[in-house]
Coordinates of N, CA and C in Angstrom, one line a residue:
M1 N 10.7 15.1 -11.6 CA 9.6 14.5 -10.9 C 9.0 13.4 -11.8
N2 N 8.6 12.3 -11.2 CA 8.0 11.2 -12.0 C 6.6 11.6 -12.5
E3 N 6.3 11.1 -13.7 CA 5.0 11.4 -14.2 C 4.0 10.5 -13.6
V4 N 2.9 11.1 -13.1 CA 1.8 10.3 -12.5 C 0.5 10.7 -13.1
S5 N -0.5 9.9 -12.9 CA -1.8 10.2 -13.5 C -2.5 11.3 -12.7
K6 N -3.2 12.1 -13.4 CA -3.9 13.2 -12.7 C -5.1 12.7 -11.9
V7 N -5.3 13.3 -10.8 CA -6.4 13.0 -9.9 C -7.7 13.5 -10.5
S8 N -8.7 12.6 -10.7 CA -10.0 13.0 -11.3 C -11.1 13.1 -10.3
E9 N -11.0 12.3 -9.2 CA -12.1 12.2 -8.3 C -11.6 11.6 -7.0
P10 N -12.3 11.8 -5.9 CA -11.8 11.2 -4.6 C -12.0 9.6 -4.6
L11 N -11.0 8.9 -4.2 CA -11.2 7.5 -4.0 C -11.4 7.2 -2.5
V12 N -10.6 7.9 -1.6 CA -10.8 7.8 -0.2 C -11.0 9.2 0.4
A13 N -12.0 9.3 1.2 CA -12.3 10.6 1.9 C -12.4 10.3 3.4
I14 N -11.5 10.9 4.2 CA -11.4 10.6 5.6 C -11.8 11.9 6.4
Q15 N -12.6 11.8 7.4 CA -13.0 13.0 8.1 C -13.0 12.6 9.6
G16 N -12.4 13.5 10.4 CA -12.4 13.4 11.9 C -12.0 12.0 12.4
L17 N -11.0 11.4 11.8 CA -10.6 10.0 12.2 C -9.8 10.0 13.5
H18 N -10.3 9.2 14.5 CA -9.6 9.0 15.7 C -9.4 7.5 16.0
K19 N -8.3 7.2 16.6 CA -8.1 5.8 17.0 C -7.3 5.8 18.3
S20 N -7.9 5.1 19.3 CA -7.2 5.0 20.6 C -7.1 3.5 21.0
F21 N -6.2 3.3 21.8 CA -6.0 1.9 22.4 C -5.9 2.0 23.9
N22 N -6.4 1.0 24.5 CA -6.3 0.8 26.0 C -5.1 0.0 26.3
H23 N -4.2 0.6 27.1 CA -2.9 -0.1 27.5 C -2.7 0.0 29.0
M24 N -2.8 -1.1 29.7 CA -2.6 -1.1 31.2 C -3.4 -0.1 31.9
G25 N -4.7 0.0 31.5 CA -5.6 0.8 32.2 C -5.6 2.3 31.7
Q26 N -4.8 2.6 30.7 CA -4.7 3.9 30.2 C -5.1 4.0 28.7
T27 N -5.6 5.1 28.3 CA -6.0 5.3 26.9 C -4.9 6.0 26.2
L28 N -4.5 5.3 25.1 CA -3.4 5.9 24.2 C -4.1 6.4 23.0
Q29 N -4.0 7.7 22.7 CA -4.6 8.3 21.5 C -3.5 8.3 20.4
V30 N -3.8 7.5 19.4 CA -2.9 7.4 18.3 C -3.2 8.3 17.1
L31 N -4.5 8.3 16.7 CA -5.0 9.2 15.7 C -5.9 10.2 16.4
R32 N -5.7 11.5 16.1 CA -6.4 12.6 16.8 C -7.2 13.5 15.9
G33 N -7.9 12.9 15.0 CA -8.7 13.8 14.1 C -8.1 14.0 12.8
I34 N -8.0 13.0 12.0 CA -7.4 13.0 10.6 C -8.5 13.4 9.6
D35 N -8.2 14.4 8.8 CA -8.9 14.8 7.6 C -8.0 14.6 6.4
L36 N -8.4 13.8 5.5 CA -7.5 13.5 4.3 C -8.4 13.0 3.2
T37 N -8.1 13.5 2.0 CA -8.7 13.0 0.8 C -7.6 12.5 -0.2
I38 N -7.9 11.3 -0.7 CA -6.9 10.7 -1.7 C -7.7 10.4 -3.0
G39 N -7.1 10.9 -4.1 CA -7.8 10.9 -5.3 C -7.5 9.6 -6.1
V40 N -8.4 9.3 -7.0 CA -8.3 8.2 -8.0 C -7.0 8.4 -8.8
G41 N -6.1 7.4 -8.9 CA -4.9 7.5 -9.7 C -3.8 8.3 -9.0
E42 N -4.0 8.7 -7.8 CA -2.9 9.4 -7.1 C -1.9 8.5 -6.5
I43 N -0.7 9.0 -6.3 CA 0.4 8.4 -5.6 C 1.0 9.3 -4.6
L44 N 1.1 8.9 -3.4 CA 1.5 9.9 -2.3 C 2.3 9.1 -1.2
A45 N 3.1 9.8 -0.5 CA 3.8 9.3 0.6 C 3.3 9.9 1.9
I46 N 3.3 9.0 2.9 CA 3.0 9.5 4.3 C 4.3 9.3 5.1
V47 N 4.7 10.4 5.7 CA 6.0 10.4 6.4 C 5.8 11.0 7.8
G48 N 6.8 10.9 8.6 CA 6.7 11.4 10.0 C 7.5 10.5 10.9
P49 N 7.8 11.0 12.2 CA 8.6 10.2 13.1 C 7.8 8.9 13.6
S50 N 8.6 8.0 14.1 CA 8.0 6.8 14.7 C 7.0 7.2 15.8
G51 N 5.8 6.5 15.8 CA 4.8 6.8 16.7 C 3.8 7.9 16.3
A52 N 4.0 8.5 15.1 CA 3.1 9.5 14.6 C 1.8 9.1 14.2
G53 N 1.6 7.7 14.0 CA 0.3 7.2 13.6 C 0.2 6.8 12.2
K54 N 1.3 6.8 11.5 CA 1.3 6.5 10.0 C 0.7 5.1 9.7
S55 N 1.3 4.1 10.4 CA 0.9 2.7 10.1 C -0.6 2.5 10.6
T56 N -0.9 3.1 11.7 CA -2.3 3.0 12.2 C -3.3 3.6 11.2
L57 N -3.0 4.7 10.6 CA -3.8 5.3 9.6 C -3.9 4.4 8.4
L58 N -2.8 3.8 7.9 CA -2.8 2.9 6.8 C -3.7 1.7 7.1
H59 N -3.6 1.2 8.3 CA -4.4 0.0 8.6 C -5.9 0.3 8.7
C60 N -6.2 1.5 9.1 CA -7.6 1.9 9.1 C -8.2 2.1 7.7
I61 N -7.4 2.7 6.8 CA -7.8 2.9 5.4 C -8.0 1.5 4.8
G62 N -7.1 0.6 5.1 CA -7.1 -0.8 4.5 C -8.1 -1.7 5.2
T63 N -8.9 -1.3 6.2 CA -9.8 -2.0 6.9 C -9.2 -3.2 7.7
L64 N -7.9 -3.1 8.0 CA -7.2 -4.1 8.8 C -7.5 -3.7 10.3
D65 N -7.9 -2.5 10.6 CA -8.2 -2.0 11.9 C -9.4 -1.0 11.8
L66 N -10.1 -0.9 12.9 CA -11.3 -0.1 12.9 C -11.0 1.2 13.7
P67 N -11.4 2.4 13.2 CA -11.1 3.6 14.0 C -12.1 3.6 15.2
T68 N -11.7 4.4 16.2 CA -12.6 4.6 17.3 C -13.7 5.5 16.9
S69 N -13.5 6.5 16.1 CA -14.6 7.4 15.6 C -14.1 8.0 14.3
G70 N -15.0 8.7 13.6 CA -14.7 9.3 12.4 C -15.3 8.5 11.2
S71 N -15.0 9.0 10.0 CA -15.5 8.5 8.8 C -14.4 8.2 7.8
I72 N -14.6 7.0 7.1 CA -13.7 6.7 6.0 C -14.7 6.2 4.8
V73 N -14.7 7.0 3.8 CA -15.5 6.7 2.6 C -14.6 6.2 1.5
F74 N -14.8 5.0 1.0 CA -13.9 4.4 0.0 C -14.8 4.0 -1.2
G75 N -14.4 4.6 -2.3 CA -15.2 4.4 -3.5 C -16.7 4.7 -3.4
G76 N -17.0 5.7 -2.6 CA -18.4 6.1 -2.3 C -19.1 5.3 -1.2
E77 N -18.4 4.3 -0.6 CA -19.0 3.5 0.5 C -18.4 3.9 1.8
E78 N -19.2 4.0 2.8 CA -18.8 4.3 4.2 C -18.3 3.0 4.8
L79 N -17.0 3.0 5.1 CA -16.4 1.7 5.7 C -16.7 1.5 7.1
T80 N -16.8 2.6 7.9 CA -16.9 2.5 9.3 C -18.3 1.9 9.8
T81 N -19.2 1.8 8.9 CA -20.5 1.2 9.3 C -20.8 -0.2 8.7
M82 N -19.8 -0.7 8.0 CA -19.9 -2.0 7.4 C -19.7 -3.1 8.4
S83 N -20.4 -4.2 8.1 CA -20.1 -5.5 8.8 C -18.7 -6.0 8.5
S84 N -18.2 -6.9 9.4 CA -16.9 -7.4 9.2 C -16.9 -8.2 7.9
R85 N -18.0 -8.8 7.5 CA -18.0 -9.6 6.3 C -17.9 -8.7 5.0
R86 N -18.6 -7.6 5.1 CA -18.5 -6.6 3.9 C -17.2 -6.0 3.9
L87 N -16.6 -5.7 5.0 CA -15.3 -5.1 5.0 C -14.3 -6.1 4.4
A88 N -14.4 -7.4 4.7 CA -13.5 -8.4 4.2 C -13.6 -8.4 2.7
A89 N -14.9 -8.3 2.2 CA -15.1 -8.3 0.7 C -14.5 -7.1 0.0
V90 N -14.6 -5.9 0.6 CA -14.0 -4.7 0.1 C -12.5 -4.9 0.1
R91 N -11.9 -5.4 1.2 CA -10.5 -5.5 1.3 C -9.9 -6.5 0.3
N92 N -10.6 -7.6 0.1 CA -10.1 -8.6 -0.8 C -10.3 -8.2 -2.2
R93 N -11.3 -7.4 -2.5 CA -11.6 -7.1 -3.9 C -10.9 -5.8 -4.4
D94 N -10.7 -4.8 -3.5 CA -10.3 -3.5 -4.0 C -9.0 -3.0 -3.4
I95 N -8.4 -3.7 -2.5 CA -7.2 -3.2 -1.8 C -6.1 -4.2 -1.8
G96 N -4.9 -3.8 -2.2 CA -3.7 -4.6 -2.2 C -2.7 -4.1 -1.2
F97 N -2.0 -4.9 -0.5 CA -1.1 -4.6 0.5 C 0.4 -5.0 0.2
V98 N 1.3 -4.1 0.6 CA 2.7 -4.5 0.5 C 3.3 -4.0 1.8
F99 N 4.0 -4.9 2.5 CA 4.5 -4.6 3.9 C 6.0 -4.7 3.8
Q100 N 6.6 -4.2 4.9 CA 8.1 -4.2 5.0 C 8.6 -5.7 4.9
F101 N 7.9 -6.6 5.6 CA 8.2 -8.0 5.5 C 7.2 -8.6 4.5
H102 N 7.7 -9.2 3.5 CA 6.9 -9.5 2.3 C 5.8 -10.5 2.6
H103 N 5.9 -11.3 3.7 CA 4.9 -12.3 4.0 C 4.5 -13.3 2.9
L104 N 5.5 -13.7 2.1 CA 5.3 -14.7 1.1 C 5.3 -16.1 1.9
L105 N 4.5 -17.0 1.3 CA 4.4 -18.3 1.9 C 5.6 -19.1 1.4
P106 N 6.5 -19.6 2.3 CA 7.8 -20.2 1.9 C 7.6 -21.5 1.1
E107 N 6.5 -22.2 1.3 CA 6.4 -23.5 0.7 C 5.9 -23.4 -0.8
F108 N 5.5 -22.2 -1.2 CA 4.9 -22.0 -2.5 C 5.9 -21.2 -3.4
T109 N 5.8 -21.4 -4.7 CA 6.6 -20.7 -5.7 C 6.2 -19.2 -5.8
A110 N 7.0 -18.5 -6.5 CA 6.6 -17.1 -6.7 C 5.3 -17.0 -7.5
L111 N 5.1 -17.9 -8.5 CA 3.9 -17.9 -9.2 C 2.7 -18.3 -8.3
E112 N 2.8 -19.3 -7.5 CA 1.8 -19.7 -6.6 C 1.4 -18.6 -5.6
N113 N 2.4 -17.9 -5.1 CA 2.2 -16.8 -4.1 C 1.3 -15.7 -4.8
V114 N 1.6 -15.4 -6.0 CA 0.9 -14.3 -6.7 C -0.5 -14.8 -7.0
C115 N -0.7 -16.1 -7.3 CA -2.0 -16.7 -7.6 C -3.0 -16.7 -6.4
L116 N -2.4 -16.8 -5.2 CA -3.2 -17.1 -4.0 C -4.4 -16.2 -3.8
P117 N -4.3 -14.8 -3.9 CA -5.5 -14.0 -3.6 C -6.7 -14.4 -4.5
G118 N -6.4 -14.7 -5.8 CA -7.5 -15.1 -6.7 C -8.0 -16.5 -6.4
L119 N -7.2 -17.4 -6.0 CA -7.6 -18.7 -5.7 C -8.5 -18.7 -4.5
I120 N -8.1 -17.9 -3.5 CA -8.9 -17.8 -2.2 C -10.3 -17.2 -2.6
Q121 N -10.3 -16.4 -3.6 CA -11.6 -15.8 -3.9 C -12.4 -16.7 -4.9
G122 N -11.8 -17.8 -5.2 CA -12.6 -18.8 -6.0 C -12.4 -18.6 -7.5
R123 N -11.4 -17.9 -8.0 CA -11.2 -17.7 -9.4 C -10.5 -19.0 -9.9
S124 N -10.6 -19.2 -11.2 CA -10.0 -20.4 -11.8 C -8.5 -20.4 -11.7
R125 N -7.9 -21.5 -11.5 CA -6.4 -21.6 -11.5 C -5.8 -21.2 -12.8
R126 N -6.4 -21.6 -13.9 CA -5.8 -21.3 -15.2 C -5.7 -19.7 -15.4
A127 N -6.9 -19.1 -15.1 CA -6.9 -17.6 -15.2 C -5.9 -16.9 -14.3
M128 N -5.8 -17.4 -13.1 CA -4.9 -16.8 -12.1 C -3.4 -17.0 -12.5
E129 N -3.1 -18.2 -13.0 CA -1.8 -18.5 -13.4 C -1.3 -17.6 -14.5
Q130 N -2.2 -17.3 -15.5 CA -1.9 -16.4 -16.5 C -1.7 -15.0 -16.0
R131 N -2.6 -14.6 -15.1 CA -2.5 -13.3 -14.5 C -1.2 -13.1 -13.8
A132 N -0.9 -14.2 -13.0 CA 0.4 -14.1 -12.2 C 1.6 -14.0 -13.1
L133 N 1.6 -14.8 -14.2 CA 2.7 -14.8 -15.1 C 2.9 -13.4 -15.7
D134 N 1.8 -12.8 -16.1 CA 1.8 -11.4 -16.7 C 2.4 -10.4 -15.6
L135 N 2.0 -10.5 -14.4 CA 2.4 -9.6 -13.4 C 3.9 -9.8 -13.0
L136 N 4.3 -11.1 -13.0 CA 5.7 -11.4 -12.7 C 6.6 -10.9 -13.8
N137 N 6.1 -11.0 -15.1 CA 6.8 -10.4 -16.2 C 6.9 -8.9 -16.1
E138 N 5.8 -8.3 -15.6 CA 5.8 -6.8 -15.4 C 6.8 -6.3 -14.4
V139 N 7.0 -7.1 -13.3 CA 7.9 -6.7 -12.3 C 9.3 -7.3 -12.5
G140 N 9.5 -7.9 -13.7 CA 10.9 -8.4 -14.1 C 11.3 -9.7 -13.5
L141 N 10.3 -10.6 -13.2 CA 10.6 -11.8 -12.5 C 9.9 -13.0 -13.2
A142 N 9.6 -12.9 -14.4 CA 9.0 -14.1 -15.1 C 9.9 -15.3 -15.1
H143 N 11.2 -15.0 -15.2 CA 12.2 -16.1 -15.2 C 12.4 -16.8 -13.8
R144 N 11.8 -16.2 -12.8 CA 11.9 -16.7 -11.4 C 10.5 -17.3 -10.9
A145 N 9.6 -17.5 -11.8 CA 8.2 -17.9 -11.4 C 8.2 -19.2 -10.6
S146 N 9.1 -20.1 -10.9 CA 9.1 -21.4 -10.3 C 9.9 -21.5 -9.1
H147 N 10.5 -20.4 -8.7 CA 11.4 -20.3 -7.5 C 10.6 -20.0 -6.2
R148 N 11.0 -20.6 -5.1 CA 10.4 -20.3 -3.8 C 11.1 -19.1 -3.2
P149 N 10.4 -18.5 -2.2 CA 11.0 -17.3 -1.6 C 12.4 -17.4 -1.1
G150 N 12.7 -18.6 -0.6 CA 14.0 -18.8 0.0 C 15.1 -18.8 -1.1
E151 N 14.7 -18.9 -2.4 CA 15.7 -18.9 -3.5 C 15.7 -17.6 -4.2
L152 N 15.1 -16.6 -3.6 CA 15.0 -15.2 -4.2 C 15.7 -14.2 -3.2
S153 N 16.3 -13.2 -3.8 CA 16.9 -12.1 -3.0 C 15.8 -11.3 -2.3
G154 N 16.1 -10.4 -1.4 CA 15.2 -9.6 -0.7 C 14.4 -8.7 -1.7
G155 N 15.1 -8.1 -2.6 CA 14.4 -7.3 -3.6 C 13.5 -8.1 -4.5
E156 N 13.9 -9.3 -4.9 CA 13.0 -10.1 -5.7 C 11.8 -10.6 -4.9
Q157 N 12.0 -10.9 -3.7 CA 10.8 -11.3 -2.8 C 9.8 -10.1 -2.7
Q158 N 10.3 -8.9 -2.6 CA 9.4 -7.7 -2.5 C 8.7 -7.5 -3.8
R159 N 9.4 -7.8 -4.9 CA 8.7 -7.6 -6.2 C 7.6 -8.6 -6.4
V160 N 7.8 -9.8 -5.9 CA 6.7 -10.8 -5.9 C 5.6 -10.3 -5.0
A161 N 5.9 -9.7 -3.9 CA 4.8 -9.2 -3.0 C 4.1 -8.1 -3.7
V162 N 4.7 -7.2 -4.5 CA 4.1 -6.2 -5.3 C 3.1 -6.8 -6.3
A163 N 3.6 -7.8 -7.0 CA 2.8 -8.5 -8.0 C 1.6 -9.2 -7.3
R164 N 1.8 -9.8 -6.2 CA 0.7 -10.4 -5.4 C -0.4 -9.3 -5.1
A165 N 0.1 -8.1 -4.6 CA -0.8 -7.0 -4.3 C -1.7 -6.6 -5.5
L166 N -1.2 -6.8 -6.7 CA -1.9 -6.4 -7.9 C -2.7 -7.5 -8.5
A167 N -2.7 -8.7 -7.9 CA -3.3 -9.9 -8.5 C -4.8 -9.7 -8.9
L168 N -5.5 -9.0 -8.0 CA -7.0 -8.8 -8.3 C -7.3 -7.4 -8.8
E169 N -6.3 -6.8 -9.4 CA -6.5 -5.4 -10.0 C -7.2 -4.5 -9.0
P170 N -6.6 -4.2 -7.8 CA -7.2 -3.4 -6.8 C -7.2 -1.9 -7.2
K171 N -8.2 -1.2 -6.6 CA -8.3 0.2 -6.9 C -7.2 1.0 -6.1
L172 N -6.7 0.4 -5.0 CA -5.8 1.0 -4.0 C -4.8 0.0 -3.6
V173 N -3.5 0.5 -3.6 CA -2.4 -0.3 -3.0 C -1.8 0.5 -1.8
L174 N -1.7 -0.2 -0.7 CA -1.2 0.4 0.5 C 0.1 -0.2 0.8
A175 N 1.2 0.5 1.0 CA 2.5 0.0 1.2 C 3.1 0.6 2.5
D176 N 3.5 -0.3 3.4 CA 4.0 0.2 4.7 C 5.5 -0.2 4.8
E177 N 6.3 0.9 4.6 CA 7.8 0.7 4.7 C 8.2 -0.4 3.7
P178 N 7.8 -0.4 2.4 CA 8.1 -1.5 1.6 C 9.6 -1.8 1.3
T179 N 10.4 -0.8 1.5 CA 11.9 -1.0 1.2 C 12.7 -0.8 2.5
G180 N 12.1 -1.0 3.6 CA 12.8 -0.8 4.9 C 13.9 -1.7 5.1
N181 N 13.9 -2.9 4.5 CA 14.9 -3.9 4.7 C 15.8 -4.1 3.5
L182 N 15.7 -3.2 2.6 CA 16.5 -3.3 1.3 C 17.6 -2.3 1.2
D183 N 18.7 -2.7 0.5 CA 19.7 -1.7 0.2 C 19.3 -0.6 -0.7
S184 N 20.1 0.4 -0.8 CA 19.6 1.6 -1.5 C 19.3 1.4 -3.0
A185 N 20.2 0.6 -3.7 CA 20.0 0.4 -5.1 C 18.7 -0.4 -5.3
T186 N 18.5 -1.5 -4.5 CA 17.3 -2.3 -4.6 C 16.0 -1.4 -4.2
S187 N 16.2 -0.6 -3.2 CA 15.1 0.3 -2.8 C 14.7 1.2 -4.0
D188 N 15.7 1.8 -4.7 CA 15.4 2.7 -5.8 C 14.6 1.9 -6.9
A189 N 15.0 0.7 -7.1 CA 14.3 -0.1 -8.2 C 12.8 -0.4 -7.8
I190 N 12.6 -0.6 -6.5 CA 11.2 -0.9 -6.0 C 10.4 0.4 -6.1
H191 N 11.1 1.6 -5.8 CA 10.4 2.9 -5.9 C 10.0 3.1 -7.3
D192 N 10.9 2.9 -8.3 CA 10.6 3.1 -9.7 C 9.4 2.2 -10.1
L193 N 9.4 1.0 -9.5 CA 8.3 0.0 -9.9 C 6.9 0.6 -9.4
F194 N 6.9 1.2 -8.3 CA 5.6 1.8 -7.8 C 5.1 2.9 -8.8
F195 N 6.1 3.8 -9.2 CA 5.7 4.8 -10.1 C 5.2 4.2 -11.5
E196 N 5.9 3.2 -11.9 CA 5.5 2.6 -13.2 C 4.1 2.0 -13.1
I197 N 3.8 1.3 -12.0 CA 2.5 0.7 -11.8 C 1.4 1.8 -11.7
N198 N 1.7 2.9 -11.0 CA 0.8 4.0 -11.0 C 0.5 4.6 -12.3
R199 N 1.6 4.7 -13.1 CA 1.5 5.3 -14.5 C 0.7 4.4 -15.4
T200 N 1.1 3.1 -15.4 CA 0.5 2.1 -16.3 C -0.9 1.7 -16.0
H201 N -1.2 1.5 -14.7 CA -2.5 1.0 -14.3 C -3.4 2.0 -13.7
R202 N -2.9 3.2 -13.4 CA -3.6 4.2 -12.7 C -4.1 3.8 -11.4
T203 N -3.4 2.9 -10.8 CA -3.7 2.4 -9.4 C -3.3 3.5 -8.4
T204 N -4.2 3.7 -7.5 CA -3.9 4.7 -6.4 C -3.0 4.0 -5.5
I205 N -1.9 4.7 -5.1 CA -0.9 4.1 -4.2 C -0.5 5.0 -3.1
V206 N -0.6 4.5 -1.9 CA -0.2 5.3 -0.7 C 0.9 4.5 0.0
V207 N 2.0 5.2 0.2 CA 3.2 4.6 0.8 C 3.6 5.3 2.1
V208 N 3.7 4.5 3.2 CA 4.3 5.0 4.4 C 5.8 4.7 4.3
T209 N 6.6 5.7 4.5 CA 8.1 5.5 4.3 C 8.9 6.5 5.2
H210 N 10.1 6.0 5.6 CA 11.1 6.9 6.2 C 12.2 7.2 5.2
N211 N 12.0 6.8 4.0 CA 13.0 7.1 2.9 C 12.8 8.5 2.4
A212 N 13.7 9.4 2.8 CA 13.5 10.8 2.4 C 13.6 11.0 0.9
G213 N 14.5 10.3 0.3 CA 14.7 10.4 -1.2 C 13.4 10.0 -1.9
F214 N 12.8 8.9 -1.5 CA 11.6 8.4 -2.1 C 10.5 9.4 -1.9
A215 N 10.3 9.9 -0.7 CA 9.3 10.9 -0.4 C 9.5 12.2 -1.2
E216 N 10.7 12.6 -1.4 CA 11.0 13.8 -2.2 C 10.5 13.7 -3.6
S217 N 10.6 12.5 -4.1 CA 10.2 12.2 -5.5 C 8.7 12.2 -5.7
M218 N 8.0 12.1 -4.7 CA 6.5 12.0 -4.8 C 5.9 13.3 -5.1
P219 N 4.8 13.3 -5.9 CA 4.0 14.5 -6.2 C 3.3 15.0 -5.0
R220 N 3.1 14.2 -4.0 CA 2.4 14.7 -2.8 C 2.9 13.9 -1.6
V221 N 3.2 14.7 -0.5 CA 3.7 14.1 0.7 C 2.8 14.6 1.9
V222 N 2.3 13.7 2.7 CA 1.5 14.0 3.9 C 2.4 13.7 5.1
R223 N 2.7 14.7 5.8 CA 3.5 14.6 7.0 C 2.7 14.5 8.3
M224 N 2.9 13.4 9.1 CA 2.1 13.3 10.3 C 3.0 13.5 11.5
K225 N 2.4 14.0 12.6 CA 3.1 14.3 13.8 C 2.0 14.2 15.0
D226 N 2.3 13.4 15.9 CA 1.5 13.2 17.1 C 0.0 12.9 16.8
G227 N -0.2 12.1 15.8 CA -1.5 11.6 15.4 C -2.4 12.6 14.6
V228 N -1.8 13.6 14.0 CA -2.5 14.5 13.2 C -1.7 14.8 11.9
V229 N -2.3 15.3 10.9 CA -1.6 15.7 9.7 C -1.0 17.1 9.9
A230 N 0.3 17.1 10.0 CA 1.0 18.4 10.2 C 1.2 19.2 8.9
L231 N 1.3 18.5 7.8 CA 1.6 19.1 6.5 C 1.1 18.3 5.4
D232 N 0.4 18.9 4.5 CA 0.0 18.2 3.3 C 0.6 18.9 2.1
D233 N 1.7 18.4 1.6 CA 2.6 19.1 0.6 C 2.4 18.5 -0.8
V234 N 1.8 19.4 -1.6 CA 1.5 19.0 -3.0 C 2.3 19.8 -4.0
G235 N 3.1 19.1 -4.8 CA 3.8 19.8 -5.8 C 5.0 20.6 -5.5
A236 N 5.6 20.5 -4.2 CA 6.7 21.3 -3.8 C 8.0 20.8 -4.5
Q237 N 8.9 21.7 -4.7 CA 10.2 21.2 -5.3 C 11.0 20.4 -4.3
P238 N 11.8 19.4 -4.7 CA 12.5 18.5 -3.8 C 13.2 19.2 -2.7
R239 N 14.0 20.3 -3.0 CA 14.7 21.0 -2.0 C 13.8 21.6 -0.9
A240 N 12.7 22.2 -1.3 CA 11.8 22.8 -0.4 C 11.1 21.7 0.4
R241 N 10.8 20.6 -0.2 CA 10.2 19.5 0.5 C 11.1 18.9 1.5
A242 N 12.4 18.7 1.1 CA 13.3 18.0 2.0 C 13.4 18.8 3.3
A243 N 13.3 20.1 3.3 CA 13.4 20.8 4.6 C 12.2 20.5 5.5
N244 N 11.1 19.9 5.0 CA 10.0 19.6 5.8 C 10.0 18.2 6.2
L245 N 10.8 17.3 5.7 CA 10.8 15.9 6.0 C 11.6 15.6 7.3

């Protein structure tokens, strides 16, 4: 099992979280009362079948979507009562995102893509360029800093996306199927990178994944089914855990 930082205190505390959507005059219940606590410095996987509500939960935690009801406390602050402006500030300051599709801007270099979050926030270009170079070096891509996304492999593009997610030193990184479009060898390298970031920076990382091998390697796996947490598995051996995935 990979070495991870010990959890010292809650970073995210979710209680009674519900999310529903209206579709063609009908109400679709996606989250049906989620209770979940995520600790500072923790790394965990969220697994489950398609439609279980995994991505919806991730989007609610990341303030990309608002729950219908329930509570999300992040870093001691209640998110569900915040204005959209305050939510945007929390999201930009404290949360990094990595998606299945990297969403890099094709006209910019790897360095410029990593700089963007800080430049949007008004930080100096010089400081952000140095930060971006340090992060690209950390993910093994310093030599590709001047290359645009179209000149990078899929795995390299995802590494740039990981570096971009870390640009503002977030407390939490949320990753939604980050290796869904990558081959197994490249996926394994990205998985190792997440563990290294967690170990080195003590960044809290939550990964939604269908990759059973990656989930098995996690110190904690949350399994969702039909909009609820069906299993919260901490510290199980890989063989025992695999039977539940």
